[in-house]
Short mmCIF file of C-alpha atoms in Angstrom, two decimals:
data_model
loop_
_atom_site.label_atom_id
_atom_site.label_comp_id
_atom_site.label_asym_id
_atom_site.label_seq_id
_atom_site.Cartn_x
_atom_site.Cartn_y
_atom_site.Cartn_z
CA UNK A 2 12.94 -83.68 106.84
CA UNK A 3 11.88 -80.10 106.16
CA UNK A 4 13.67 -80.09 102.83
CA UNK A 5 11.99 -83.35 101.78
CA UNK A 6 8.57 -81.98 102.77
CA UNK A 7 9.16 -78.85 100.72
CA UNK A 8 10.27 -80.99 97.75
CA UNK A 9 7.17 -83.15 97.95
CA UNK A 10 4.96 -80.01 98.17
CA UNK A 11 6.66 -78.39 95.18
CA UNK A 12 6.30 -81.54 93.14
CA UNK A 13 2.62 -81.79 94.05
CA UNK A 14 2.00 -78.15 93.11
CA UNK A 15 3.75 -78.55 89.74
CA UNK A 16 1.73 -81.68 88.98
CA UNK A 17 -1.50 -79.91 89.93
CA UNK A 18 -0.63 -76.86 87.82
CA UNK A 19 0.14 -79.09 84.81
CA UNK A 20 -3.13 -80.92 85.23
CA UNK A 21 -5.01 -77.58 85.56
CA UNK A 22 -3.28 -76.21 82.48
CA UNK A 23 -4.33 -79.23 80.46
CA UNK A 24 -7.99 -78.84 81.49
CA UNK A 25 -8.11 -75.09 80.74
CA UNK A 26 -6.33 -75.05 77.36
CA UNK A 27 -8.43 -74.03 74.32
CA UNK A 28 -9.60 -77.08 72.39
CA UNK A 29 -7.57 -77.79 69.26
CA UNK A 30 -8.81 -76.14 66.08
CA UNK A 31 -10.90 -78.48 63.95
CA UNK A 32 -9.03 -79.98 61.07
CA UNK A 33 -9.71 -78.25 57.75
CA UNK A 34 -12.04 -80.16 55.52
CA UNK A 35 -10.21 -81.81 52.67
CA UNK A 36 -10.60 -80.06 49.33
CA UNK A 37 -9.70 -82.77 46.86
CA UNK A 38 -8.59 -82.11 43.29
CA UNK A 39 -11.41 -83.07 40.93
CA UNK A 40 -9.46 -82.55 37.74
CA UNK A 41 -6.22 -81.12 36.40
CA UNK A 42 -6.01 -79.10 33.18
CA UNK A 43 -2.58 -78.33 31.79
CA UNK A 44 -1.21 -78.32 35.32
CA UNK A 45 -4.03 -76.21 36.77
CA UNK A 46 -5.95 -77.92 39.56
CA UNK A 47 -9.71 -77.73 39.81
CA UNK A 48 -10.75 -78.23 43.43
CA UNK A 49 -13.96 -79.78 44.70
CA UNK A 50 -14.97 -76.46 46.33
CA UNK A 51 -14.59 -74.67 42.98
CA UNK A 52 -16.81 -77.25 41.30
CA UNK A 53 -19.47 -77.04 44.00
CA UNK A 54 -19.60 -73.24 43.82
CA UNK A 55 -20.02 -73.32 40.03
CA UNK A 56 -22.59 -76.13 40.32
CA UNK A 57 -24.74 -74.11 42.75
CA UNK A 58 -24.55 -71.04 40.51
CA UNK A 59 -25.69 -73.05 37.49
CA UNK A 60 -28.71 -74.33 39.43
CA UNK A 61 -29.91 -70.72 39.83
CA UNK A 62 -30.62 -70.37 36.09
CA UNK A 63 -33.21 -72.08 33.89
CA UNK A 64 -31.63 -74.19 31.20
CA UNK A 65 -32.83 -76.63 28.55
CA UNK A 66 -30.08 -79.01 29.70
CA UNK A 67 -29.96 -80.98 32.94
CA UNK A 68 -27.40 -79.46 35.30
CA UNK A 69 -24.99 -82.11 36.57
CA UNK A 70 -21.61 -81.84 38.25
CA UNK A 71 -20.05 -83.57 35.28
CA UNK A 72 -21.47 -80.99 32.88
CA UNK A 73 -20.33 -78.09 35.10
CA UNK A 74 -16.88 -79.63 35.42
CA UNK A 75 -16.60 -79.90 31.66
CA UNK A 76 -17.58 -76.23 31.37
CA UNK A 77 -14.78 -75.30 33.82
CA UNK A 78 -12.29 -77.44 31.91
CA UNK A 79 -13.31 -75.85 28.62
CA UNK A 80 -12.92 -72.39 30.15
CA UNK A 81 -9.42 -73.18 31.40
CA UNK A 82 -8.42 -74.43 27.94
CA UNK A 83 -9.93 -71.34 26.26
CA UNK A 84 -8.26 -68.89 28.63
CA UNK A 85 -4.87 -70.60 28.24
CA UNK A 86 -5.19 -70.47 24.44
CA UNK A 87 -6.17 -66.77 24.57
CA UNK A 88 -3.17 -65.92 26.72
CA UNK A 89 -0.78 -67.87 24.51
CA UNK A 90 -2.01 -65.96 21.46
CA UNK A 91 -1.79 -62.67 23.42
CA UNK A 92 -5.44 -62.01 22.71
CA UNK A 93 -5.50 -59.55 25.59
CA UNK A 94 -3.50 -57.15 23.38
CA UNK A 95 -6.13 -57.18 20.63
CA UNK A 96 -7.76 -53.71 20.42
CA UNK A 97 -11.32 -55.10 20.47
CA UNK A 98 -10.59 -57.34 23.47
CA UNK A 99 -8.80 -54.51 25.28
CA UNK A 100 -11.85 -52.29 24.80
CA UNK A 101 -14.10 -55.00 26.26
CA UNK A 102 -11.74 -55.52 29.18
CA UNK A 103 -11.77 -51.79 29.85
CA UNK A 104 -15.59 -51.87 29.84
CA UNK A 105 -15.46 -54.59 32.51
CA UNK A 106 -13.03 -52.50 34.59
CA UNK A 107 -15.19 -49.39 34.13
CA UNK A 108 -18.34 -51.11 35.41
CA UNK A 109 -16.46 -52.94 38.16
CA UNK A 110 -15.03 -49.66 39.49
CA UNK A 111 -18.47 -48.01 39.51
CA UNK A 112 -19.92 -51.04 41.27
CA UNK A 113 -17.15 -50.97 43.86
CA UNK A 114 -17.52 -47.23 44.57
CA UNK A 115 -21.31 -47.02 44.51
CA UNK A 116 -22.51 -50.42 45.70
CA UNK A 117 -23.77 -49.18 49.09
CA UNK A 118 -25.49 -46.10 47.61
CA UNK A 119 -27.19 -48.12 44.91
CA UNK A 120 -28.33 -50.74 47.43
CA UNK A 121 -29.86 -47.92 49.47
CA UNK A 122 -32.22 -46.80 46.70
CA UNK A 123 -35.91 -47.18 47.59
CA UNK A 124 -39.01 -46.37 45.54
CA UNK A 125 -42.45 -45.87 47.10
CA UNK A 126 -45.81 -46.50 45.46
CA UNK A 127 -46.48 -42.74 45.53
CA UNK A 128 -43.25 -41.95 43.68
CA UNK A 129 -44.18 -44.44 40.95
CA UNK A 130 -47.72 -42.99 40.66
CA UNK A 131 -46.40 -39.40 40.60
CA UNK A 132 -44.08 -40.34 37.73
CA UNK A 133 -46.91 -42.07 35.87
CA UNK A 134 -49.20 -39.04 36.16
CA UNK A 135 -46.73 -37.15 33.91
CA UNK A 136 -45.64 -40.09 31.74
CA UNK A 137 -48.63 -42.27 30.90
CA UNK A 138 -48.58 -45.43 28.88
CA UNK A 139 -49.83 -44.85 25.33
CA UNK A 140 -50.80 -47.19 22.54
CA UNK A 141 -49.60 -45.60 19.34
CA UNK A 142 -49.31 -46.23 15.62
CA UNK A 143 -46.95 -44.46 13.25
CA UNK A 144 -46.20 -43.93 9.61
CA UNK A 145 -42.41 -43.85 9.32
CA UNK A 146 -40.41 -42.19 6.58
CA UNK A 147 -36.90 -43.46 7.12
CA UNK A 148 -33.79 -41.37 6.69
CA UNK A 149 -30.18 -42.32 7.25
CA UNK A 150 -28.44 -41.56 10.53
CA UNK A 151 -26.34 -38.89 8.79
CA UNK A 152 -28.54 -37.91 5.82
CA UNK A 153 -27.93 -35.37 3.11
CA UNK A 154 -30.15 -32.28 3.34
CA UNK A 155 -31.95 -33.28 0.13
CA UNK A 156 -32.84 -36.68 1.63
CA UNK A 157 -34.33 -35.08 4.75
CA UNK A 158 -36.22 -32.45 2.74
CA UNK A 159 -37.71 -35.12 0.47
CA UNK A 160 -38.86 -37.27 3.41
CA UNK A 161 -40.38 -34.25 5.17
CA UNK A 162 -42.17 -33.17 2.01
CA UNK A 163 -43.74 -36.60 1.56
CA UNK A 164 -44.66 -36.79 5.25
CA UNK A 165 -46.43 -33.41 5.04
CA UNK A 166 -48.42 -34.57 2.00
CA UNK A 167 -49.60 -37.69 3.85
CA UNK A 168 -50.34 -35.68 7.01
CA UNK A 169 -52.54 -33.26 5.10
CA UNK A 170 -54.39 -36.17 3.52
CA UNK A 171 -54.98 -37.64 6.99
CA UNK A 172 -56.28 -34.30 8.28
CA UNK A 173 -58.90 -34.39 5.56
CA UNK A 174 -59.62 -38.14 5.80
CA UNK A 175 -58.41 -39.61 9.13
CA UNK A 176 -60.20 -42.87 8.31
CA UNK A 177 -57.55 -43.44 5.63
CA UNK A 178 -54.92 -44.14 8.29
CA UNK A 179 -54.70 -47.99 7.87
CA UNK A 180 -54.44 -47.68 4.08
CA UNK A 181 -51.87 -44.90 4.09
CA UNK A 182 -49.80 -46.58 6.85
CA UNK A 183 -49.67 -49.78 4.85
CA UNK A 184 -48.76 -47.87 1.68
CA UNK A 185 -46.15 -45.40 2.94
CA UNK A 186 -44.72 -46.53 6.29
CA UNK A 187 -41.21 -47.89 6.07
CA UNK A 188 -41.66 -49.98 9.20
CA UNK A 189 -42.34 -53.66 9.91
CA UNK A 190 -45.62 -52.60 11.55
CA UNK A 191 -47.01 -51.12 8.31
CA UNK A 192 -49.29 -54.10 7.46
CA UNK A 193 -50.90 -53.68 10.91
CA UNK A 194 -51.58 -50.00 10.35
CA UNK A 195 -48.31 -49.06 12.08
CA UNK A 196 -49.63 -50.27 15.47
CA UNK A 197 -46.86 -50.24 18.08
CA UNK A 198 -49.04 -51.37 20.97
CA UNK A 199 -48.90 -49.95 24.52
CA UNK A 200 -45.47 -48.85 25.72
CA UNK A 201 -44.02 -46.87 28.68
CA UNK A 202 -42.61 -43.47 27.83
CA UNK A 203 -39.03 -44.74 28.17
CA UNK A 204 -39.59 -47.09 25.23
CA UNK A 205 -40.19 -44.17 22.87
CA UNK A 206 -37.67 -41.70 21.50
CA UNK A 207 -37.99 -38.44 23.50
CA UNK A 208 -39.28 -36.46 20.52
CA UNK A 209 -41.83 -39.20 19.76
CA UNK A 210 -43.26 -39.21 23.29
CA UNK A 211 -43.31 -35.43 23.50
CA UNK A 212 -45.42 -35.33 20.37
CA UNK A 213 -48.21 -37.44 21.89
CA UNK A 214 -47.93 -36.85 25.66
CA UNK A 215 -51.19 -35.46 27.03
CA UNK A 216 -53.07 -36.11 23.79
CA UNK A 217 -56.38 -37.96 23.52
CA UNK A 218 -57.23 -41.14 21.63
CA UNK A 219 -57.53 -40.42 17.89
CA UNK A 220 -54.98 -37.58 17.86
CA UNK A 221 -52.69 -37.52 14.83
CA UNK A 222 -49.42 -35.60 15.16
CA UNK A 223 -47.71 -33.44 12.55
CA UNK A 224 -44.51 -34.98 11.12
CA UNK A 225 -42.03 -35.52 13.98
CA UNK A 226 -38.30 -36.12 13.55
CA UNK A 227 -36.40 -38.70 15.61
CA UNK A 228 -33.13 -40.49 15.01
CA UNK A 229 -35.09 -43.16 13.11
CA UNK A 230 -36.65 -40.81 10.59
CA UNK A 231 -39.83 -38.74 10.31
CA UNK A 232 -43.01 -40.04 11.95
CA UNK A 233 -46.69 -39.26 11.74
CA UNK A 234 -48.05 -40.58 15.02
CA UNK A 235 -51.58 -41.60 15.99
CA UNK A 236 -52.76 -42.14 19.58
CA UNK A 237 -54.81 -45.36 19.76
CA UNK A 238 -55.29 -45.47 23.52
CA UNK A 239 -53.97 -44.51 26.94
CA UNK A 240 -53.84 -46.57 30.14
CA UNK A 241 -54.93 -45.42 33.60
CA UNK A 242 -52.71 -46.34 36.59
CA UNK A 243 -54.97 -49.29 37.43
CA UNK A 244 -54.25 -50.76 33.99
CA UNK A 245 -50.47 -50.89 34.27
CA UNK A 246 -47.93 -53.01 36.14
CA UNK A 247 -46.69 -50.92 39.11
CA UNK A 248 -43.42 -52.89 39.17
CA UNK A 249 -42.53 -51.55 35.73
CA UNK A 250 -42.86 -47.96 36.91
CA UNK A 251 -41.04 -48.58 40.20
CA UNK A 252 -38.15 -49.88 38.09
CA UNK A 253 -38.24 -46.75 35.92
CA UNK A 254 -38.12 -44.48 38.99
CA UNK A 255 -35.35 -46.65 40.42
CA UNK A 256 -33.36 -46.19 37.20
CA UNK A 257 -33.84 -42.43 37.41
CA UNK A 258 -32.52 -42.36 40.97
CA UNK A 259 -29.60 -44.57 39.97
CA UNK A 260 -28.78 -42.28 37.06
CA UNK A 261 -28.79 -39.28 39.38
CA UNK A 262 -26.29 -41.00 41.68
CA UNK A 263 -24.10 -41.77 38.65
CA UNK A 264 -24.28 -38.16 37.45
CA UNK A 265 -23.20 -36.88 40.85
CA UNK A 266 -20.43 -39.50 41.00
CA UNK A 267 -18.94 -38.47 37.68
CA UNK A 268 -19.43 -34.77 38.34
CA UNK A 269 -17.25 -35.22 41.42
CA UNK A 270 -14.74 -37.39 39.53
CA UNK A 271 -14.39 -34.79 36.78
CA UNK A 272 -13.19 -32.22 39.34
CA UNK A 273 -9.94 -34.08 39.63
CA UNK A 274 -9.49 -34.71 35.91
CA UNK A 275 -7.89 -32.55 33.26
CA UNK A 276 -10.55 -32.21 30.54
CA UNK A 277 -10.51 -30.10 27.40
CA UNK A 278 -13.43 -30.15 24.96
CA UNK A 279 -13.20 -28.68 21.45
CA UNK A 280 -16.85 -27.78 20.91
CA UNK A 281 -16.36 -26.83 17.27
CA UNK A 282 -16.24 -30.56 16.48
CA UNK A 283 -19.55 -31.26 18.17
CA UNK A 284 -21.61 -29.61 15.47
#
């Protein structure tokens, strides 16, 4: 009788434990959503999730064509065909393509290493205004005497000589500017008196901006050499801070901070590189 009672008790406990276990088990993981194959290209499957991702990305950009899933799918199919053809023809070994691929790797590595630092860049209104105080927005006109990128000395001397003649004429008769610009300037702006409009300092060659920075309206510079040729520059106007778009100058200051981070990054990277520079070939 005792043995039977113990057997009944054990059976009851086991049944209770099994029932308790069933009620306290973690619920089953939800079934993964099906990801059907939308299309197959040369054996490569294009999944629904891939199409949806590309579709959403296309909707972020303005286009003159209506964005539909069918259009996006055709773009993916075309890409698969193009990539397959490129690989079959070993286009990745072409020197031009290899150079472009290396550019992608170069920028991708920088992005990977510096993403957090670049995301941490901030620019205040005061920083933008302080920059602008030293680099104002000028409206300029120029008379350009073009010379080649690698000119002969005679070519440069001839252009400088002609520029000096025109500059002296302008010193005597500044009102002749529109006529002389239209006659001598080798620039598309010549018919408009060489007017370049208002531009931030970063839009000018450094030598060009240095020649007019701090100068008043009406100032005409002596001949100034840049990589484009020799310029005579006239200041037509200058904007105050209230006249400019602050966002433009915040972006300029942002770019300067970004460039500083890049300089420090490569200065550190160069420490671990073996570099030899033959300066005699830099002249």
